[in-house]
PDB file of C-alpha atoms in Angstrom:
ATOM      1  CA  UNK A   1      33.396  13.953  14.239  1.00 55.00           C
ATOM      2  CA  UNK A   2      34.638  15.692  10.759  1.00 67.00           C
ATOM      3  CA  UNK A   3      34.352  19.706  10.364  1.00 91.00           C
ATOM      4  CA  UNK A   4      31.854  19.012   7.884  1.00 96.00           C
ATOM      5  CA  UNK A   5      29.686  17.809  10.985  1.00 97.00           C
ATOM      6  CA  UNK A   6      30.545  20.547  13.262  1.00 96.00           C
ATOM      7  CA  UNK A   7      29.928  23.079  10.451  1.00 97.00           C
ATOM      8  CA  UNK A   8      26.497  21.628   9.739  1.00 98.00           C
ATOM      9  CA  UNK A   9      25.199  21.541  13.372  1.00 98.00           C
ATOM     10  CA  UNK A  10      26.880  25.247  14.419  1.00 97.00           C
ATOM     11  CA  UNK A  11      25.296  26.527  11.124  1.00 98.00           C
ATOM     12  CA  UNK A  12      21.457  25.007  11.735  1.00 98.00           C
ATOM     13  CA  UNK A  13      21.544  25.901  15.573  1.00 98.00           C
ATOM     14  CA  UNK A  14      22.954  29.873  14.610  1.00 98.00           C
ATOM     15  CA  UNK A  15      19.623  29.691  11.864  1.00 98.00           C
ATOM     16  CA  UNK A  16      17.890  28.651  14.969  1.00 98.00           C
ATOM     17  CA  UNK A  17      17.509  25.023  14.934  1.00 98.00           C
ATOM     18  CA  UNK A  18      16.789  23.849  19.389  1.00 98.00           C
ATOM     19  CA  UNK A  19      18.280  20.077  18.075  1.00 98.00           C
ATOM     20  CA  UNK A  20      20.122  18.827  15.371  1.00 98.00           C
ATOM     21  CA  UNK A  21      21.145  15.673  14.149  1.00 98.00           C
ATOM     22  CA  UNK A  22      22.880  13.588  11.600  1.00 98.00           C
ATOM     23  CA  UNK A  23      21.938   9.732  10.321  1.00 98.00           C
ATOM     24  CA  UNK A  24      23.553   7.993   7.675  1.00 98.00           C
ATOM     25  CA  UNK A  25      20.907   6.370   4.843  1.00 98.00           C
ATOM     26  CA  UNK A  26      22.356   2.991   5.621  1.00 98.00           C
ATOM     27  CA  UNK A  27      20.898   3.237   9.162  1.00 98.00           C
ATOM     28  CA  UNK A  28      17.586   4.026   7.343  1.00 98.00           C
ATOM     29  CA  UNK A  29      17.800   0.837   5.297  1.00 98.00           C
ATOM     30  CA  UNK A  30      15.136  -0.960   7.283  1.00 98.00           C
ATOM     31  CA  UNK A  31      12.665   2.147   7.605  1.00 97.00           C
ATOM     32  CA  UNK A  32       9.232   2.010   6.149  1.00 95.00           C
ATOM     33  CA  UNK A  33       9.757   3.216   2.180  1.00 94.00           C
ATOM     34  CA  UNK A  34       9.795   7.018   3.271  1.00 96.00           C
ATOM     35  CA  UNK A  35      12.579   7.240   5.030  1.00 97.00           C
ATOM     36  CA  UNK A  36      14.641   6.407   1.748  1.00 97.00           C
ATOM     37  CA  UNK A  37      15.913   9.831   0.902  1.00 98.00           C
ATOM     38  CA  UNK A  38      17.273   7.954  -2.367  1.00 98.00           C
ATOM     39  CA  UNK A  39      13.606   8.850  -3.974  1.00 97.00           C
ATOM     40  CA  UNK A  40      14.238  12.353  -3.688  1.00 97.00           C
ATOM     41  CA  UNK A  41      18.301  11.996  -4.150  1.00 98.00           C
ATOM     42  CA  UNK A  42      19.309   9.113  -5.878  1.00 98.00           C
ATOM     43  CA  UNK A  43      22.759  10.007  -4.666  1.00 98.00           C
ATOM     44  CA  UNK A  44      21.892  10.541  -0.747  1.00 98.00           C
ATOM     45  CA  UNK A  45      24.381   9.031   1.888  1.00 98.00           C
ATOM     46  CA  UNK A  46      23.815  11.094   4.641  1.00 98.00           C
ATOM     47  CA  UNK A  47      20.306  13.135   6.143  1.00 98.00           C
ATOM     48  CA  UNK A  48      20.760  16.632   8.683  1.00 98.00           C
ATOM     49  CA  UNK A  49      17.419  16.962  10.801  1.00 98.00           C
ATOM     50  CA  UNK A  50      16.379  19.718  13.201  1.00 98.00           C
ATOM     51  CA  UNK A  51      13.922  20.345  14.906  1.00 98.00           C
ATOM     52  CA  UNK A  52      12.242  23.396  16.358  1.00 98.00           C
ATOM     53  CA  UNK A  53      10.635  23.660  19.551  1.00 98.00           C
ATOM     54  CA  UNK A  54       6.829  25.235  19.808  1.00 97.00           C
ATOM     55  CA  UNK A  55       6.320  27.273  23.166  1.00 95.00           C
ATOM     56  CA  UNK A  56       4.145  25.337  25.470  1.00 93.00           C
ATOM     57  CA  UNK A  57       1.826  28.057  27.128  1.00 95.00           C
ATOM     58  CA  UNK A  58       0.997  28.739  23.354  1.00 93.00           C
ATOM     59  CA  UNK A  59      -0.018  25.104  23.120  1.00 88.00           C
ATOM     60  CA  UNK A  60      -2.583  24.933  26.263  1.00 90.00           C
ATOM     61  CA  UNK A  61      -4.060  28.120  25.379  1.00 92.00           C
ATOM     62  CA  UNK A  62      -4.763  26.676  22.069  1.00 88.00           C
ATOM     63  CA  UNK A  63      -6.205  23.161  23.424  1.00 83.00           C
ATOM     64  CA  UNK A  64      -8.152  25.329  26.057  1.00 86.00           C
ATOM     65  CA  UNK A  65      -9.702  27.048  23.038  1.00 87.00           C
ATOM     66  CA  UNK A  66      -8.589  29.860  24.792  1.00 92.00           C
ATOM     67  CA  UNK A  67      -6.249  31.479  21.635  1.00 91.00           C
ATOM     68  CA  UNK A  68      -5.605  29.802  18.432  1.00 88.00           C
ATOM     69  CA  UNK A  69      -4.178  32.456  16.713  1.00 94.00           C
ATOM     70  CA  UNK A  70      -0.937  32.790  18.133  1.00 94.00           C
ATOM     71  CA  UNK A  71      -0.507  28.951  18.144  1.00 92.00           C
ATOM     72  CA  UNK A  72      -0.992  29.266  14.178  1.00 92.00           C
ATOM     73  CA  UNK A  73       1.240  32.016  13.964  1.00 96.00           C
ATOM     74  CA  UNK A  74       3.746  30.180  15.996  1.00 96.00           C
ATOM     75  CA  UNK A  75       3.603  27.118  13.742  1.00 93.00           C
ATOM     76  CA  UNK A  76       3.666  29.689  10.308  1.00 95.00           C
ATOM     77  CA  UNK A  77       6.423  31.046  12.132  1.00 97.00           C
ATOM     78  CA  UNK A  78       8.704  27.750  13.085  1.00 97.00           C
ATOM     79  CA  UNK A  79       7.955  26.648   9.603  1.00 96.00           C
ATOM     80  CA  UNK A  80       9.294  29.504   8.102  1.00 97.00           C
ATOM     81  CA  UNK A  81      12.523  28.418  10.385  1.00 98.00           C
ATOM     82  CA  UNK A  82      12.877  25.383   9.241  1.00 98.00           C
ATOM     83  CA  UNK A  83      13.015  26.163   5.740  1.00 98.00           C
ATOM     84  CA  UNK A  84      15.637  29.026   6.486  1.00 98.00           C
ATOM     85  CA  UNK A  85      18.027  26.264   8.741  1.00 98.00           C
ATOM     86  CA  UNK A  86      17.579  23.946   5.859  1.00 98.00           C
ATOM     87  CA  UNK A  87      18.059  26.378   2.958  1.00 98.00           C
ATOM     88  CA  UNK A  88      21.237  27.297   4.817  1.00 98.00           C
ATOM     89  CA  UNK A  89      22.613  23.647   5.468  1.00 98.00           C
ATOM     90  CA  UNK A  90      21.757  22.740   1.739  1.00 98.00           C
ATOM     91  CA  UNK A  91      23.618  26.024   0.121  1.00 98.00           C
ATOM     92  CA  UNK A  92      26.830  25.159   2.849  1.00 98.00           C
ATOM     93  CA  UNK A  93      26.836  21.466   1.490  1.00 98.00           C
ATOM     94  CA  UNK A  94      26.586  22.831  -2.158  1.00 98.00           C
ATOM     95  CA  UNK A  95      29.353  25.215  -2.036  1.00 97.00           C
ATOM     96  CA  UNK A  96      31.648  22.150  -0.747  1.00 95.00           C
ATOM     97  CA  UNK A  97      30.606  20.419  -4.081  1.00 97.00           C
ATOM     98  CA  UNK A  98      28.437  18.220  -2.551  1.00 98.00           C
ATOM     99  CA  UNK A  99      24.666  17.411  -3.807  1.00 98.00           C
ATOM    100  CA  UNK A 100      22.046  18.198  -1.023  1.00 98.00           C
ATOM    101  CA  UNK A 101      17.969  18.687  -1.149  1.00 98.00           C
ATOM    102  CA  UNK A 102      16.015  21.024   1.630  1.00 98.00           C
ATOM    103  CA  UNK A 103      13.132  18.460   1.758  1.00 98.00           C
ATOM    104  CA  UNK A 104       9.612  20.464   2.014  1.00 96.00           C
ATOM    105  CA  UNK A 105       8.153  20.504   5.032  1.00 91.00           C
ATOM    106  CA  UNK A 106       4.839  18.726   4.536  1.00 81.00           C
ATOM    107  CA  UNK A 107       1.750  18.164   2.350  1.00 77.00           C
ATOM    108  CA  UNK A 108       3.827  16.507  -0.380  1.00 84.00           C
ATOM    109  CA  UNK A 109       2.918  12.659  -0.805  1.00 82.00           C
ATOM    110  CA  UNK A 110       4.040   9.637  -3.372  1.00 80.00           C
ATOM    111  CA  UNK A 111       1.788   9.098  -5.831  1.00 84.00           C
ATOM    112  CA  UNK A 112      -1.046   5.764  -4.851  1.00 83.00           C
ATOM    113  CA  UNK A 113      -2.025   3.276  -7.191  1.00 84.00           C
ATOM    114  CA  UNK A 114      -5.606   4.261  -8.637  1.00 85.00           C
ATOM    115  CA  UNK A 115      -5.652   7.861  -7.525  1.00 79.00           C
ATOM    116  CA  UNK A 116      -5.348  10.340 -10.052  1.00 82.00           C
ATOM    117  CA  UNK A 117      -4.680  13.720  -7.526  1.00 76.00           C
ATOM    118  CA  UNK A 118      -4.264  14.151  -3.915  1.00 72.00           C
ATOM    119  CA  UNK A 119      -8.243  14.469  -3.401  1.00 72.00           C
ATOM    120  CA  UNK A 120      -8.518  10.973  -4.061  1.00 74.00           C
ATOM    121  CA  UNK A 121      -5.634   9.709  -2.236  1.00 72.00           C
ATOM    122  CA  UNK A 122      -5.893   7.882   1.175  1.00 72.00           C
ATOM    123  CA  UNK A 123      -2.481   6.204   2.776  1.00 75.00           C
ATOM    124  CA  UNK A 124      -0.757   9.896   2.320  1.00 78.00           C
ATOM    125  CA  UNK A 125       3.003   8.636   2.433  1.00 83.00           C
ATOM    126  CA  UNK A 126       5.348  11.547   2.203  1.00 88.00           C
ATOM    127  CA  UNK A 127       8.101  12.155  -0.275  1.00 94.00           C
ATOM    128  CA  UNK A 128      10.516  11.550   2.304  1.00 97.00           C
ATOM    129  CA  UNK A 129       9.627  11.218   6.425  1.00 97.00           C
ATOM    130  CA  UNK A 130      11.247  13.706   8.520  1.00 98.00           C
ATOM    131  CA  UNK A 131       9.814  11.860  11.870  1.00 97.00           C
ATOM    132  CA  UNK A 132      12.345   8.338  10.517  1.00 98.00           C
ATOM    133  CA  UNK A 133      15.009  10.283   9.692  1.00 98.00           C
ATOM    134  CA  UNK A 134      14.851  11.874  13.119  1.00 98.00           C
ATOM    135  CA  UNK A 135      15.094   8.861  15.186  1.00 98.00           C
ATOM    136  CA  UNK A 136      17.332   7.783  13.285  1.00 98.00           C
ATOM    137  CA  UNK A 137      19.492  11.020  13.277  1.00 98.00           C
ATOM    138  CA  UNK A 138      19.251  10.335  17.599  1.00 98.00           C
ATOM    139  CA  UNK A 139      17.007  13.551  17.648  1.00 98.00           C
ATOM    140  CA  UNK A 140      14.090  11.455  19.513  1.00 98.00           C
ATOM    141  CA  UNK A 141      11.965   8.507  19.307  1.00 98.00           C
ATOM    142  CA  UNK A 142       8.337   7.368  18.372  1.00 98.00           C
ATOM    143  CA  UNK A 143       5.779   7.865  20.798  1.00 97.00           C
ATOM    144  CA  UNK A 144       2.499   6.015  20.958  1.00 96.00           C
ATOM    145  CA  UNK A 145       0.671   8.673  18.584  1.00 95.00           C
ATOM    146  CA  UNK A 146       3.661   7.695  16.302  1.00 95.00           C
ATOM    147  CA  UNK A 147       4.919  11.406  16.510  1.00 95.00           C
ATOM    148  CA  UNK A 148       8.115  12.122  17.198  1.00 98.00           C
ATOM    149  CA  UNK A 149       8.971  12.533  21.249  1.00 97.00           C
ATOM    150  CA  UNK A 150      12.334  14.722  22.390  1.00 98.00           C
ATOM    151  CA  UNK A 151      13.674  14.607  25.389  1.00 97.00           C
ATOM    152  CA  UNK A 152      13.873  18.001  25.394  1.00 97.00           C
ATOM    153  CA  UNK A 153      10.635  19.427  24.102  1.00 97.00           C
ATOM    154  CA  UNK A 154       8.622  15.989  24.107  1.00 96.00           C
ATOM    155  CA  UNK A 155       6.487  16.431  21.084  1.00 95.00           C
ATOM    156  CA  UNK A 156       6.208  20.048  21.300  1.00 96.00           C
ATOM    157  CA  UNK A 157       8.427  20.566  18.164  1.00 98.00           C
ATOM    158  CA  UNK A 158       8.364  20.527  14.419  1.00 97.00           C
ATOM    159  CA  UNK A 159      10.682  18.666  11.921  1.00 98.00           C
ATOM    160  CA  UNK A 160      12.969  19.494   8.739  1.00 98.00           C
ATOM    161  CA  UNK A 161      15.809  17.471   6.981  1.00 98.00           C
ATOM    162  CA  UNK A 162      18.307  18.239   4.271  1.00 98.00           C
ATOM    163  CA  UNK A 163      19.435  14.899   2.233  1.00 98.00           C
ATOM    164  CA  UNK A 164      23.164  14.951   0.763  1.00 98.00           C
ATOM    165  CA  UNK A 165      25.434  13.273  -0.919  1.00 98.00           C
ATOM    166  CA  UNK A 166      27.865  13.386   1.696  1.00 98.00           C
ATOM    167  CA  UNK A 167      29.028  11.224   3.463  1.00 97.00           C
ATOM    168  CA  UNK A 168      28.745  12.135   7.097  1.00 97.00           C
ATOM    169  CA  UNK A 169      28.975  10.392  10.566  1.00 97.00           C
ATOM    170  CA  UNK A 170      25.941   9.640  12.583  1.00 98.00           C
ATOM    171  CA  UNK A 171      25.034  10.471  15.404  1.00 98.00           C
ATOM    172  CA  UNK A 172      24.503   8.457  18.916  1.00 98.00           C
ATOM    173  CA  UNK A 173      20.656   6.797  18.651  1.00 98.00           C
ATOM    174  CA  UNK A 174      18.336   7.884  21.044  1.00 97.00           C
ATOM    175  CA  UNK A 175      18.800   4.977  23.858  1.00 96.00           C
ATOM    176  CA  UNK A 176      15.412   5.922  25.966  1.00 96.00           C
ATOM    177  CA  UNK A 177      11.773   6.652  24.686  1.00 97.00           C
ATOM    178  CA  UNK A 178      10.680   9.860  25.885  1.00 96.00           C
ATOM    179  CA  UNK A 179       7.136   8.800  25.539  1.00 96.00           C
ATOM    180  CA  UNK A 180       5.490   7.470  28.544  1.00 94.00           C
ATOM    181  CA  UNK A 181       2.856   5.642  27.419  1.00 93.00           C
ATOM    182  CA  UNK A 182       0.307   7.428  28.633  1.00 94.00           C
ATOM    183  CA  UNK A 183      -1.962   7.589  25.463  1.00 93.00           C
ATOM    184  CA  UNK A 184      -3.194  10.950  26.265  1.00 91.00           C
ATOM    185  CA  UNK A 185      -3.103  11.681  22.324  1.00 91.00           C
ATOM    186  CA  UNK A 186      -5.745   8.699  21.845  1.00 91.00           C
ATOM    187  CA  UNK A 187      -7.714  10.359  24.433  1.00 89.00           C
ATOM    188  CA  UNK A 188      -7.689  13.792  23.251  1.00 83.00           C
ATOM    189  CA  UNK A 189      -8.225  13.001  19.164  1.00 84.00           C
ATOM    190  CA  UNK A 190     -11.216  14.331  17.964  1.00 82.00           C
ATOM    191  CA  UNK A 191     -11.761  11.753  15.246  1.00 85.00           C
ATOM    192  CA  UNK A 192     -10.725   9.046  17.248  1.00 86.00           C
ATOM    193  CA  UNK A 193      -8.057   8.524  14.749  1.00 88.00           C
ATOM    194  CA  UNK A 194      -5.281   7.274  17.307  1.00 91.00           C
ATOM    195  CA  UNK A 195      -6.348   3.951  18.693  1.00 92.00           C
ATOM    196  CA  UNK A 196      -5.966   3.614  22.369  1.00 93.00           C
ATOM    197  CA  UNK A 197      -5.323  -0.082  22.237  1.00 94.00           C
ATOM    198  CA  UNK A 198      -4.073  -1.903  19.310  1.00 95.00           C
ATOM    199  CA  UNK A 199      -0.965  -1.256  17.760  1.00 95.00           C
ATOM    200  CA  UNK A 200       1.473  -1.870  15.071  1.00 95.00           C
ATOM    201  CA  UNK A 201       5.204  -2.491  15.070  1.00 97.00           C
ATOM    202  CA  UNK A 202       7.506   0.426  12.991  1.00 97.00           C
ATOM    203  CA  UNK A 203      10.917  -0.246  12.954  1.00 98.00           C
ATOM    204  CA  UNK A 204      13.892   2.416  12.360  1.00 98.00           C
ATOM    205  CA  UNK A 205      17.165   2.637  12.487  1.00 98.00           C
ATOM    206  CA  UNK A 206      17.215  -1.027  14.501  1.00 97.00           C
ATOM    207  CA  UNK A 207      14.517   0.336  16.673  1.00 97.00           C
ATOM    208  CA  UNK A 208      11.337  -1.399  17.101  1.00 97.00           C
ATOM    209  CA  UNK A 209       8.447   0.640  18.176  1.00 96.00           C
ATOM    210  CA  UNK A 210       4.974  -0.161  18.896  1.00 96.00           C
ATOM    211  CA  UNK A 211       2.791   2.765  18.048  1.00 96.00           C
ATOM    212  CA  UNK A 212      -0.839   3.492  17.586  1.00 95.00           C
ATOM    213  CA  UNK A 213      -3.181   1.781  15.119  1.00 93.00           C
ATOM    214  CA  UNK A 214      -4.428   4.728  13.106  1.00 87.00           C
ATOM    215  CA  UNK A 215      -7.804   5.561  10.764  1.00 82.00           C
ATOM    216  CA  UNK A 216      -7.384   6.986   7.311  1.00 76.00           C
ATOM    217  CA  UNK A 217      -4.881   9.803   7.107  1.00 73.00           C
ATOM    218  CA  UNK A 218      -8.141  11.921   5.855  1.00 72.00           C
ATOM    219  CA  UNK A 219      -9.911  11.908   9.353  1.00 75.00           C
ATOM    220  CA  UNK A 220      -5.953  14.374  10.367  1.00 74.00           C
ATOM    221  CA  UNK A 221      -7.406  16.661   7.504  1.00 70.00           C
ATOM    222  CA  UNK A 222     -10.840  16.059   9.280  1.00 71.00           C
ATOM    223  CA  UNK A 223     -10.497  16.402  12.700  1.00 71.00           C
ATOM    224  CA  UNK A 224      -7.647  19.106  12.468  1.00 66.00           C
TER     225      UNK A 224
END
């Protein structure tokens, strides 16, 4: 591994980044159409991801119903991270010479045929899908919900990714799937959007997974 690669990773984990990872876009080639960081930028080789981990007891008091403020503050607050680690990562790569894009963190989607704004869209395919560019990057795999899994944190984290025009080494792919199969998430959805049977084949990064059939993106707005 370069000292571009070591820089990168010691940089995202002192901005507090719990995992970091590197994937070439070649390895990405046979993604669905988001993970090709090329729409975003056109000169892309190479994709950082991080993720940081959410606390657990924060979690079950906020599926108990017992406190869901500090699990919303928690997420405001590892978002907030993950723009910092990426911010950081994209201004190194810059001031090598090197092109590089902090990709936004969510709730920005490629424009559907027939639907003139978001309201009206349905499918909900981001710019550029921090989840493929993780298990690709050897940061985890995709669990039946179709989230990521660690084998750290489990699911229990949240995702960022800086595109560049370097061109960096990958890292080792994830060999085992954290996820059990247990299909507690199909259980648990409110909106039954996660179905606990049928399922359809994503593959990334030469790894086929068979994750949940899902409803409409709309019932996550919905239910959540």
């Amino acid at each position: 591994m370069s000292t571009l690669e070591q820089e990168i990773k010691q940089l995202a984990a002192e901005a507090g980044a719990d995992l970091v990872g590197i994937t070439t876009c070649v390895r990405l080639a046979d993604a669905p159409p988001s993970g090709d960081a090329t729409y975003l930028l056109p000169s892309a080789r190479s994709v950082v991801s991080f993720a940081v981990a959410l606390d657990p007891e924060t979690i079950r008091s906020f599926i108990s119903k017992e406190n869901w403020v500090a699990h919303c503050e928690e997420r405001k607050a590892a978002v907030q991270r993950l723009y910092t680690i990426g911010d950081a990562v994209a201004a190194h790569l810059g001031s090598a010479g090197l092109q590089a894009v902090n990709v936004d963190i969510n709730n920005n989607y490629r424009p559907e045929e027939g639907a003139a704004d978001v309201t009206e869209m349905t499918e909900f395919h981001p710019t550029f899908s921090h989840r493929y560019a993780a298990v690709a990057a050897g940061v985890g795999r995709l669990g039946w919900s179709g989230n990521l899994m660690t084998r750290q944190f489990g699911s229990l984290v949240e995702l960022g990714s800086v595109l560049t025009s370097a061109e960096l080494e990958a890292d080792p792919l994830l060999a085992e799937n954290p996820c059990d199969n247990c299909k507690s998430c199909a259980q648990v959805c409110p909106v039954g959007m996660i179905d606990p049977k049928e399922s359809i084949s994503v593959t990334v990064a030469g790894i086929t997974e068979e994750i949940a059939a899902k409803r409409r993106n709309t019932c996550c707005w919905i239910g959540c």
